[in-house]
Amino acid sequence: MAPSETLTAERILEATEEVLRRHGPAKATVVDVARALGVSHGSVYRHFRTKAALREAVTKRWLDRTSQELAGIVAEQERDPEQRLRAWLRALFDAKRRKAGHDPELFATYMVLTRESGEAVPEHIADLTSQLTDIVRAGLDAGTFTATDPAVTARAVFQATGRFHDPCYADEWEAPGVEAEYEAVVDLVVRGLRGA
Amino acid sequence: MAPSETLTAERILEATEEVLRRHGPAKATVVDVARALGVSHGSVYRHFRTKAALREAVTKRWLDRTSQELAGIVAEQERDPEQRLRAWLRALFDAKRRKAGHDPELFATYMVLTRESGEAVPEHIADLTSQLTDIVRAGLDAGTFTATDPAVTARAVFQATGRFHDPCYADEWEAPGVEAEYEAVVDLVVRGLRGA
DNA sequence: CAGCTGACAGATATTGAAATCTGTCAGCTG
DNA sequence: CAGCTGACAGATTTCAATATCTGTCAGCTG
């Protein structure tokens, strides 16, 4: 039952997150992870081919947690599409801002990881725009939205609101007036979806 | 007549740009600038209190060149506001993309400079959003746009299109499909301005 | 024999001493 | 005497020696 039960990929990922939290992305080594688990670093390489792969897996896990939070909103059939869209964008902004504000160092760590992770971030973005596409399509079906291609429009919505979910803007999310700016952009976008 | 005429702030700024182009932001020193001008570095400090002030002045000059390019479009009274808005956004995107694509090293240099320049960038953004506000206000007067506060709406337009002018996205401006994404975002925004 | 260890080679990071740079200023020069 | 110079102190950067890390693999262990 002790941590020395069996060495799984999951346990390595948890230990890696902990090491990253403690040491930061620059100083966190595979040797540190192995030490935290009480094994030799060779064992870690049995589960992850390279250090980069290990870091990418950690990043993917972290990003997926956000995606899953938002997936619930897409499924809320009882709310109309515009409300779902507003709730989804709000949840995305809040989730990112909460993570950035609550533990800035860990967030900075993940910003470094997302920069170096080749596939994880594009996949995450594809995931999120796919969710958005579902909402846009629902709006088209209901007749409340106007668009030629829901996927293209969803991507446009995602990019237009980037200032409120793209990590590169994280240090402006606590500035006074951000809420008003968020409302202005979302209103503009929602009106763009409605009107032809 | 020779470069040894008189030492003006303008001549120092030109020499600094040249030194930055050659050496890059990390290695460009005040001593290099002085050497390029054939003076001692003490003379440079007569015109700029610190190295940071010198770099900020260079940055400001560079940013102002873009602002001035765009100011002409705002003044084109013969085109209707929507056309002016589209032309303005297109000119902004093209100008930034041209600079980023034509001389990537110099652009990277300016990205470093804009990060460290405290006032220059906010001023530049204020400048641009002020131009946008003029266009939005013209649209309100003409009755083609709908908005409660032109300044707030202009800022929203600026932020919503950030992906196509904010330097932090520069390395995605040459990717295939960017044009389509640009069109989608601008269409969404313009429709948002029109519809109530 | 499946899974782990630990020594190893090459790559990367750390360190501290030496070199360079920033910003100042007393004095030179035209 | 307005403007420039160049030596200087303290801060920063460079560089090379040293230490650590990554990724592999032959062999150990349960």
Short mmCIF file of C-alpha atoms (C1' of nucleotides) in Angstrom, two decimals:
data_model
loop_
_atom_site.label_atom_id
_atom_site.label_comp_id
_atom_site.label_asym_id
_atom_site.label_seq_id
_atom_site.Cartn_x
_atom_site.Cartn_y
_atom_site.Cartn_z
CA MET A 1 0.00 0.00 0.00
CA ALA A 2 3.01 2.24 0.59
CA PRO A 3 4.24 4.47 -2.24
CA SER A 4 6.51 1.57 -3.13
CA GLU A 5 3.50 -0.46 -4.36
CA THR A 6 4.18 -0.39 -8.10
CA LEU A 7 5.70 2.24 -10.32
CA THR A 8 2.99 3.43 -12.71
CA ALA A 9 2.96 6.26 -15.22
CA GLU A 10 0.31 7.94 -13.08
CA ARG A 11 2.48 7.89 -9.95
CA ILE A 12 5.39 9.30 -11.92
CA LEU A 13 3.20 12.11 -13.24
CA GLU A 14 2.06 13.00 -9.74
CA ALA A 15 5.60 13.03 -8.43
CA THR A 16 6.71 15.12 -11.40
CA GLU A 17 4.01 17.71 -10.69
CA GLU A 18 5.18 17.88 -7.10
CA VAL A 19 8.82 18.28 -8.12
CA LEU A 20 7.87 20.99 -10.62
CA ARG A 21 5.88 22.79 -7.94
CA ARG A 22 8.85 22.69 -5.56
CA HIS A 23 11.81 23.33 -7.86
CA GLY A 24 10.26 25.12 -10.85
CA PRO A 25 10.61 24.11 -14.49
CA ALA A 26 14.28 25.09 -14.88
CA LYS A 27 15.61 23.02 -11.97
CA ALA A 28 13.25 20.05 -11.96
CA THR A 29 15.25 17.03 -13.10
CA VAL A 30 14.39 13.43 -13.82
CA VAL A 31 16.76 12.50 -11.02
CA ASP A 32 14.66 14.62 -8.63
CA VAL A 33 11.51 12.80 -9.73
CA ALA A 34 13.16 9.42 -9.24
CA ARG A 35 14.43 10.46 -5.80
CA ALA A 36 10.91 11.60 -4.81
CA LEU A 37 9.61 8.17 -5.75
CA GLY A 38 12.47 6.29 -4.11
CA VAL A 39 13.59 4.64 -7.36
CA SER A 40 16.50 5.06 -9.71
CA HIS A 41 16.09 7.46 -12.63
CA GLY A 42 16.50 4.55 -15.05
CA SER A 43 13.08 3.32 -13.92
CA VAL A 44 11.44 6.58 -14.90
CA TYR A 45 12.84 6.16 -18.41
CA ARG A 46 11.06 2.83 -18.59
CA HIS A 47 7.72 4.72 -18.60
CA PHE A 48 8.70 7.90 -20.48
CA ARG A 49 11.17 7.77 -23.33
CA THR A 50 12.57 11.25 -22.65
CA LYS A 51 12.37 14.05 -20.16
CA ALA A 52 10.48 16.09 -22.79
CA ALA A 53 7.87 13.32 -23.09
CA LEU A 54 7.43 13.28 -19.32
CA ARG A 55 6.97 17.05 -19.21
CA GLU A 56 4.55 16.92 -22.11
CA ALA A 57 2.47 14.26 -20.35
CA VAL A 58 2.29 16.43 -17.23
CA THR A 59 1.22 19.39 -19.35
CA LYS A 60 -1.41 17.37 -21.16
CA ARG A 61 -2.88 16.22 -17.85
CA TRP A 62 -3.02 19.79 -16.61
CA LEU A 63 -4.65 21.11 -19.77
CA ASP A 64 -7.14 18.26 -19.87
CA ARG A 65 -8.41 19.17 -16.42
CA THR A 66 -9.57 22.53 -17.82
CA SER A 67 -11.13 20.97 -20.91
CA GLN A 68 -13.14 18.58 -18.77
CA GLU A 69 -14.42 21.39 -16.55
CA LEU A 70 -15.78 23.15 -19.63
CA ALA A 71 -17.21 20.09 -21.34
CA GLY A 72 -20.04 20.09 -18.82
CA ILE A 73 -21.28 23.48 -19.97
CA VAL A 74 -21.45 22.41 -23.61
CA ALA A 75 -23.80 19.60 -22.57
CA GLU A 76 -26.28 21.79 -20.66
CA GLN A 77 -29.15 21.39 -23.10
CA GLU A 78 -31.59 23.29 -20.87
CA ARG A 79 -29.84 26.64 -21.48
CA ASP A 80 -30.05 28.36 -24.85
CA PRO A 81 -26.89 28.50 -26.97
CA GLU A 82 -26.11 32.15 -26.27
CA GLN A 83 -26.27 31.58 -22.52
CA ARG A 84 -24.13 28.47 -22.89
CA LEU A 85 -21.59 30.40 -24.95
CA ARG A 86 -21.42 33.19 -22.37
CA ALA A 87 -21.14 30.68 -19.52
CA TRP A 88 -18.44 28.73 -21.38
CA LEU A 89 -16.30 31.80 -22.09
CA ARG A 90 -16.76 33.01 -18.54
CA ALA A 91 -15.78 29.61 -17.14
CA LEU A 92 -12.69 29.54 -19.37
CA PHE A 93 -11.61 33.02 -18.26
CA ASP A 94 -12.30 32.28 -14.61
CA ALA A 95 -10.49 28.95 -14.70
CA LYS A 96 -7.38 30.41 -16.29
CA ARG A 97 -7.40 33.48 -14.10
CA ARG A 98 -7.90 31.42 -10.96
CA LYS A 99 -4.95 29.20 -11.84
CA ALA A 100 -2.76 32.18 -12.71
CA GLY A 101 -3.71 34.15 -9.60
CA HIS A 102 -3.84 31.36 -7.05
CA ASP A 103 -0.37 29.89 -7.55
CA PRO A 104 1.60 32.18 -9.86
CA GLU A 105 4.78 30.12 -9.67
CA LEU A 106 3.06 26.92 -10.69
CA PHE A 107 1.27 28.77 -13.47
CA ALA A 108 4.60 30.17 -14.68
CA THR A 109 5.89 26.61 -14.62
CA TYR A 110 3.07 25.48 -16.87
CA MET A 111 3.64 28.45 -19.17
CA VAL A 112 7.19 27.22 -19.66
CA LEU A 113 5.96 23.68 -20.21
CA THR A 114 3.33 24.72 -22.73
CA ARG A 115 5.97 26.60 -24.71
CA GLU A 116 8.12 23.51 -25.07
CA SER A 117 5.37 20.92 -25.47
CA GLY A 118 4.98 20.42 -29.18
CA GLU A 119 1.64 18.64 -29.41
CA ALA A 120 -0.13 19.19 -26.10
CA VAL A 121 -1.14 22.80 -26.64
CA PRO A 122 -2.41 22.50 -30.23
CA GLU A 123 -4.41 19.46 -29.08
CA HIS A 124 -5.84 21.41 -26.16
CA ILE A 125 -6.83 24.27 -28.45
CA ALA A 126 -8.39 21.83 -30.91
CA ASP A 127 -10.29 20.35 -27.99
CA LEU A 128 -11.62 23.70 -26.84
CA THR A 129 -12.56 24.93 -30.32
CA SER A 130 -14.34 21.66 -30.88
CA GLN A 131 -16.44 22.34 -27.78
CA LEU A 132 -17.11 25.87 -29.05
CA THR A 133 -18.10 24.47 -32.43
CA ASP A 134 -20.76 22.36 -30.73
CA ILE A 135 -22.23 25.45 -29.08
CA VAL A 136 -22.14 27.48 -32.30
CA ARG A 137 -23.80 24.64 -34.18
CA ALA A 138 -26.52 24.49 -31.53
CA GLY A 139 -27.05 28.21 -32.05
CA LEU A 140 -27.34 27.75 -35.80
CA ASP A 141 -29.86 24.93 -35.33
CA ALA A 142 -31.87 27.09 -32.94
CA GLY A 143 -31.71 29.98 -35.41
CA THR A 144 -30.22 32.40 -32.87
CA PHE A 145 -26.75 32.46 -34.49
CA THR A 146 -25.75 33.23 -38.06
CA ALA A 147 -22.65 31.66 -39.62
CA THR A 148 -21.55 29.88 -42.76
CA ASP A 149 -19.17 27.38 -41.15
CA PRO A 150 -19.55 26.65 -37.42
CA ALA A 151 -15.96 25.41 -37.09
CA VAL A 152 -14.51 28.55 -38.68
CA THR A 153 -16.76 30.78 -36.60
CA ALA A 154 -15.93 28.91 -33.40
CA ARG A 155 -12.25 29.40 -34.09
CA ALA A 156 -12.87 33.10 -34.69
CA VAL A 157 -14.70 33.37 -31.35
CA PHE A 158 -11.84 31.58 -29.62
CA GLN A 159 -9.23 33.86 -31.14
CA ALA A 160 -11.21 37.04 -30.60
CA THR A 161 -11.44 36.27 -26.89
CA GLY A 162 -7.80 35.18 -26.65
CA ARG A 163 -6.87 38.09 -24.45
CA PHE A 164 -8.94 36.46 -21.70
CA HIS A 165 -7.64 32.94 -21.89
CA ASP A 166 -4.26 33.00 -23.60
CA PRO A 167 -1.60 32.64 -20.89
CA CYS A 168 0.62 35.25 -22.54
CA TYR A 169 -1.81 37.86 -21.20
CA ALA A 170 -1.98 36.36 -17.71
CA ASP A 171 -0.34 39.29 -15.94
CA GLU A 172 -3.07 41.63 -17.16
CA TRP A 173 -5.95 39.54 -15.82
CA GLU A 174 -5.86 41.19 -12.41
CA ALA A 175 -5.60 44.78 -13.66
CA PRO A 176 -8.53 47.07 -12.85
CA GLY A 177 -10.96 47.36 -15.73
CA VAL A 178 -10.36 43.86 -17.09
CA GLU A 179 -13.90 42.82 -16.28
CA ALA A 180 -15.31 45.72 -18.32
CA GLU A 181 -12.98 44.86 -21.20
CA TYR A 182 -14.04 41.23 -21.01
CA GLU A 183 -17.71 42.20 -21.15
CA ALA A 184 -17.10 44.54 -24.10
CA VAL A 185 -15.30 41.89 -26.15
CA VAL A 186 -17.83 39.15 -25.35
CA ASP A 187 -20.75 41.45 -26.15
CA LEU A 188 -19.15 42.39 -29.46
CA VAL A 189 -18.56 38.75 -30.34
CA VAL A 190 -22.02 37.59 -29.31
CA ARG A 191 -23.62 40.39 -31.32
CA GLY A 192 -21.48 39.34 -34.25
CA LEU A 193 -22.82 35.80 -33.94
CA ARG A 194 -26.42 36.96 -33.82
CA GLY A 195 -26.61 39.57 -36.54
CA ALA A 196 -26.12 38.92 -40.22
CA MET B 1 28.66 67.91 -43.22
CA ALA B 2 30.40 64.74 -42.09
CA PRO B 3 28.79 62.57 -39.41
CA SER B 4 30.85 64.63 -36.97
CA GLU B 5 28.64 67.68 -37.64
CA THR B 6 26.85 67.92 -34.28
CA LEU B 7 25.71 65.23 -31.91
CA THR B 8 21.90 65.33 -31.81
CA ALA B 9 19.41 63.01 -30.19
CA GLU B 10 18.23 62.08 -33.66
CA ARG B 11 21.70 61.00 -34.82
CA ILE B 12 22.13 58.93 -31.66
CA LEU B 13 18.79 57.22 -32.27
CA GLU B 14 19.77 56.35 -35.82
CA ALA B 15 23.12 54.96 -34.70
CA THR B 16 21.40 52.99 -31.94
CA GLU B 17 19.00 51.42 -34.43
CA GLU B 18 21.95 50.41 -36.57
CA VAL B 19 23.84 48.93 -33.60
CA LEU B 20 20.70 47.05 -32.53
CA ARG B 21 20.28 45.71 -36.05
CA ARG B 22 23.89 44.50 -36.10
CA HIS B 23 24.42 43.20 -32.58
CA GLY B 24 20.89 42.40 -31.37
CA PRO B 25 19.28 43.66 -28.17
CA ALA B 26 21.35 41.55 -25.78
CA LYS B 27 24.77 42.67 -27.01
CA ALA B 28 24.09 46.24 -28.11
CA THR B 29 25.89 48.52 -25.64
CA VAL B 30 26.07 52.25 -25.17
CA VAL B 31 29.78 51.99 -25.87
CA ASP B 32 28.97 50.42 -29.26
CA VAL B 33 26.65 53.32 -30.07
CA ALA B 34 29.29 55.85 -29.08
CA ARG B 35 31.92 54.04 -31.15
CA ALA B 36 29.60 54.02 -34.18
CA LEU B 37 29.27 57.78 -33.81
CA GLY B 38 32.96 58.37 -33.16
CA VAL B 39 32.35 59.93 -29.75
CA SER B 40 32.90 58.85 -26.18
CA HIS B 41 30.03 57.10 -24.43
CA GLY B 42 29.84 59.97 -21.96
CA SER B 43 28.46 62.14 -24.76
CA VAL B 44 25.61 59.78 -25.35
CA TYR B 45 24.63 60.13 -21.69
CA ARG B 46 24.39 63.88 -22.27
CA HIS B 47 21.33 63.24 -24.47
CA PHE B 48 19.82 60.17 -22.76
CA ARG B 49 19.91 59.79 -19.01
CA THR B 50 20.15 56.00 -19.08
CA LYS B 51 20.56 53.12 -21.49
CA ALA B 52 16.93 52.21 -20.81
CA ALA B 53 15.80 55.72 -21.82
CA LEU B 54 17.77 55.43 -25.05
CA ARG B 55 16.21 52.08 -25.86
CA GLU B 56 12.77 53.37 -25.03
CA ALA B 57 13.25 56.36 -27.35
CA VAL B 58 14.26 54.01 -30.17
CA THR B 59 11.22 51.87 -29.50
CA LYS B 60 8.91 54.87 -29.44
CA ARG B 61 10.25 56.07 -32.79
CA TRP B 62 9.69 52.63 -34.28
CA LEU B 63 6.15 52.33 -32.95
CA ASP B 64 5.26 55.86 -34.04
CA ARG B 65 6.14 55.02 -37.63
CA THR B 66 3.31 52.44 -37.63
CA SER B 67 0.86 54.81 -35.97
CA GLN B 68 1.52 57.46 -38.59
CA GLU B 69 1.00 55.00 -41.44
CA LEU B 70 -2.45 54.20 -40.07
CA ALA B 71 -3.49 57.75 -39.24
CA GLY B 72 -3.97 58.41 -42.93
CA ILE B 73 -6.71 55.79 -43.19
CA VAL B 74 -8.68 57.29 -40.32
CA ALA B 75 -8.81 60.58 -42.21
CA GLU B 76 -10.14 59.15 -45.49
CA GLN B 77 -13.55 60.80 -45.30
CA GLU B 78 -14.59 59.58 -48.76
CA ARG B 79 -14.81 55.94 -47.62
CA ASP B 80 -17.60 54.81 -45.31
CA PRO B 81 -16.67 53.86 -41.73
CA GLU B 82 -16.94 50.09 -42.23
CA GLN B 83 -14.57 50.23 -45.19
CA ARG B 84 -12.23 52.45 -43.24
CA LEU B 85 -12.29 50.04 -40.32
CA ARG B 86 -11.54 47.07 -42.56
CA ALA B 87 -8.77 48.98 -44.32
CA TRP B 88 -7.31 50.10 -41.00
CA LEU B 89 -7.24 46.61 -39.49
CA ARG B 90 -5.82 45.20 -42.71
CA ALA B 91 -3.11 47.87 -42.79
CA LEU B 92 -2.23 47.17 -39.17
CA PHE B 93 -1.97 43.43 -39.77
CA ASP B 94 0.02 43.90 -42.97
CA ALA B 95 2.39 46.41 -41.41
CA LYS B 96 3.15 44.19 -38.44
CA ARG B 97 3.43 41.06 -40.54
CA ARG B 98 5.68 42.77 -43.05
CA LYS B 99 8.01 43.94 -40.30
CA ALA B 100 8.03 40.52 -38.65
CA GLY B 101 8.55 38.61 -41.89
CA HIS B 102 10.98 40.92 -43.66
CA ASP B 103 13.64 41.16 -40.97
CA PRO B 104 12.86 38.66 -38.20
CA GLU B 105 15.98 39.46 -36.21
CA LEU B 106 15.21 43.17 -36.07
CA PHE B 107 11.61 42.39 -35.19
CA ALA B 108 12.78 40.10 -32.38
CA THR B 109 14.96 42.96 -31.22
CA TYR B 110 11.96 45.24 -31.04
CA MET B 111 9.96 42.58 -29.23
CA VAL B 112 12.63 42.57 -26.53
CA LEU B 113 12.62 46.36 -26.44
CA THR B 114 8.83 46.61 -26.18
CA ARG B 115 8.88 44.21 -23.25
CA GLU B 116 11.26 46.39 -21.28
CA SER B 117 9.95 49.80 -22.35
CA GLY B 118 7.57 50.86 -19.62
CA GLU B 119 5.66 53.69 -21.28
CA ALA B 120 6.22 53.36 -25.01
CA VAL B 121 3.93 50.39 -25.61
CA PRO B 122 0.93 51.56 -23.55
CA GLU B 123 1.22 54.93 -25.31
CA HIS B 124 1.31 53.25 -28.70
CA ILE B 125 -1.76 51.18 -27.85
CA ALA B 126 -3.55 54.28 -26.57
CA ASP B 127 -2.64 55.96 -29.84
CA LEU B 128 -4.03 53.14 -31.95
CA THR B 129 -7.23 52.72 -29.95
CA SER B 130 -7.75 56.47 -30.19
CA GLN B 131 -7.60 56.15 -33.99
CA LEU B 132 -10.04 53.25 -33.82
CA THR B 133 -12.34 55.29 -31.62
CA ASP B 134 -12.51 57.96 -34.31
CA ILE B 135 -13.59 55.37 -36.87
CA VAL B 136 -16.17 53.85 -34.53
CA ARG B 137 -17.54 57.28 -33.72
CA ALA B 138 -17.84 58.04 -37.43
CA GLY B 139 -19.79 54.81 -37.82
CA LEU B 140 -22.14 55.80 -35.00
CA ASP B 141 -22.69 59.22 -36.56
CA ALA B 142 -23.40 57.60 -39.92
CA GLY B 143 -25.79 55.14 -38.24
CA THR B 144 -23.98 52.06 -39.61
CA PHE B 145 -22.51 51.03 -36.24
CA THR B 146 -24.22 50.39 -32.91
CA ALA B 147 -22.41 51.00 -29.61
CA THR B 148 -22.95 52.66 -26.26
CA ASP B 149 -19.41 54.01 -25.76
CA PRO B 150 -17.16 54.35 -28.83
CA ALA B 151 -13.96 54.25 -26.77
CA VAL B 152 -14.94 51.02 -25.01
CA THR B 153 -16.05 49.45 -28.26
CA ALA B 154 -12.88 50.53 -30.04
CA ARG B 155 -10.81 48.90 -27.34
CA ALA B 156 -12.88 45.73 -27.68
CA VAL B 157 -12.25 45.71 -31.44
CA PHE B 158 -8.55 46.20 -30.85
CA GLN B 159 -8.36 43.38 -28.33
CA ALA B 160 -10.54 41.01 -30.34
CA THR B 161 -8.18 41.36 -33.30
CA GLY B 162 -5.07 41.12 -31.14
CA ARG B 163 -4.04 37.83 -32.62
CA PHE B 164 -3.29 39.69 -35.86
CA HIS B 165 -1.29 42.58 -34.50
CA ASP B 166 0.08 41.60 -31.10
CA PRO B 167 3.76 40.69 -31.57
CA CYS B 168 3.45 37.71 -29.23
CA TYR B 169 1.63 35.92 -32.08
CA ALA B 170 4.16 36.96 -34.73
CA ASP B 171 5.43 33.47 -35.46
CA GLU B 172 1.92 32.34 -36.45
CA TRP B 173 1.38 35.11 -39.03
CA GLU B 174 2.97 33.12 -41.85
CA ALA B 175 1.18 29.85 -41.13
CA PRO B 176 -1.20 28.59 -43.82
CA GLY B 177 -4.79 29.52 -43.10
CA VAL B 178 -4.00 32.73 -41.23
CA GLU B 179 -5.72 34.80 -43.91
CA ALA B 180 -8.93 32.82 -43.51
CA GLU B 181 -8.71 33.19 -39.72
CA TYR B 182 -8.14 36.91 -40.08
CA GLU B 183 -11.19 37.26 -42.34
CA ALA B 184 -13.32 35.24 -39.92
CA VAL B 185 -12.39 37.35 -36.91
CA VAL B 186 -12.78 40.66 -38.74
CA ASP B 187 -16.15 39.59 -40.16
CA LEU B 188 -17.32 38.57 -36.71
CA VAL B 189 -16.22 41.88 -35.23
CA VAL B 190 -17.68 44.00 -38.02
CA ARG B 191 -20.98 42.18 -37.74
CA GLY B 192 -20.89 42.80 -34.03
CA LEU B 193 -20.46 46.51 -34.67
CA ARG B 194 -23.36 46.62 -37.11
CA GLY B 195 -25.99 44.54 -35.36
CA ALA B 196 -27.77 45.55 -32.19
"C1'" DC C 1 12.20 -13.11 -16.83
"C1'" DA C 2 10.01 -8.55 -15.96
"C1'" DG C 3 11.36 -4.85 -13.78
"C1'" DC C 4 14.88 -2.33 -11.56
"C1'" DT C 5 19.69 -0.63 -10.74
"C1'" DG C 6 23.75 2.03 -11.27
"C1'" DA C 7 27.87 3.07 -14.06
"C1'" DC C 8 28.82 5.43 -18.11
"C1'" DA C 9 29.41 8.92 -22.31
"C1'" DG C 10 27.95 12.96 -24.08
"C1'" DA C 11 25.18 17.06 -23.31
"C1'" DT C 12 23.86 20.72 -20.26
"C1'" DA C 13 24.09 23.64 -16.24
"C1'" DT C 14 26.67 25.96 -12.45
"C1'" DT C 15 30.25 28.67 -10.64
"C1'" DG C 16 33.56 32.10 -9.72
"C1'" DA C 17 37.27 34.87 -11.58
"C1'" DA C 18 38.25 38.11 -15.20
"C1'" DA C 19 36.52 41.25 -18.60
"C1'" DT C 20 33.21 44.53 -19.98
"C1'" DC C 21 29.65 47.78 -19.33
"C1'" DT C 22 26.85 51.58 -17.06
"C1'" DG C 23 26.53 55.92 -15.23
"C1'" DT C 24 29.24 59.87 -13.00
"C1'" DC C 25 32.07 63.68 -12.97
"C1'" DA C 26 36.28 66.56 -12.73
"C1'" DG C 27 38.75 68.59 -16.05
"C1'" DC C 28 40.06 69.53 -21.03
"C1'" DT C 29 39.17 71.91 -25.53
"C1'" DG C 30 37.70 74.90 -29.22
"C1'" DC D 1 31.59 78.16 -21.19
"C1'" DA D 2 28.98 74.52 -23.74
"C1'" DG D 3 30.06 70.34 -25.07
"C1'" DC D 4 33.12 66.50 -25.01
"C1'" DT D 5 36.54 63.29 -22.87
"C1'" DG D 6 38.25 59.50 -20.32
"C1'" DA D 7 39.19 57.48 -15.77
"C1'" DC D 8 36.64 55.45 -12.23
"C1'" DA D 9 33.38 52.54 -8.91
"C1'" DG D 10 29.99 49.40 -8.84
"C1'" DA D 11 27.00 46.35 -11.60
"C1'" DT D 12 26.70 43.08 -15.17
"C1'" DT D 13 28.38 39.80 -18.54
"C1'" DT D 14 31.62 36.37 -20.33
"C1'" DC D 15 34.19 32.26 -20.22
"C1'" DA D 16 36.20 28.10 -18.99
"C1'" DA D 17 36.60 24.68 -15.49
"C1'" DT D 18 33.74 21.84 -12.82
"C1'" DA D 19 29.62 19.53 -11.52
"C1'" DT D 20 25.26 17.72 -12.69
"C1'" DC D 21 21.99 15.77 -15.73
"C1'" DT D 22 20.11 12.88 -19.64
"C1'" DG D 23 19.51 8.71 -21.83
"C1'" DT D 24 21.52 3.88 -22.50
"C1'" DC D 25 22.38 -0.65 -21.31
"C1'" DA D 26 24.60 -4.78 -19.30
"C1'" DG D 27 23.69 -7.16 -15.52
"C1'" DC D 28 21.34 -7.85 -10.86
"C1'" DT D 29 17.20 -9.27 -8.12
"C1'" DG D 30 12.92 -11.17 -6.52
#
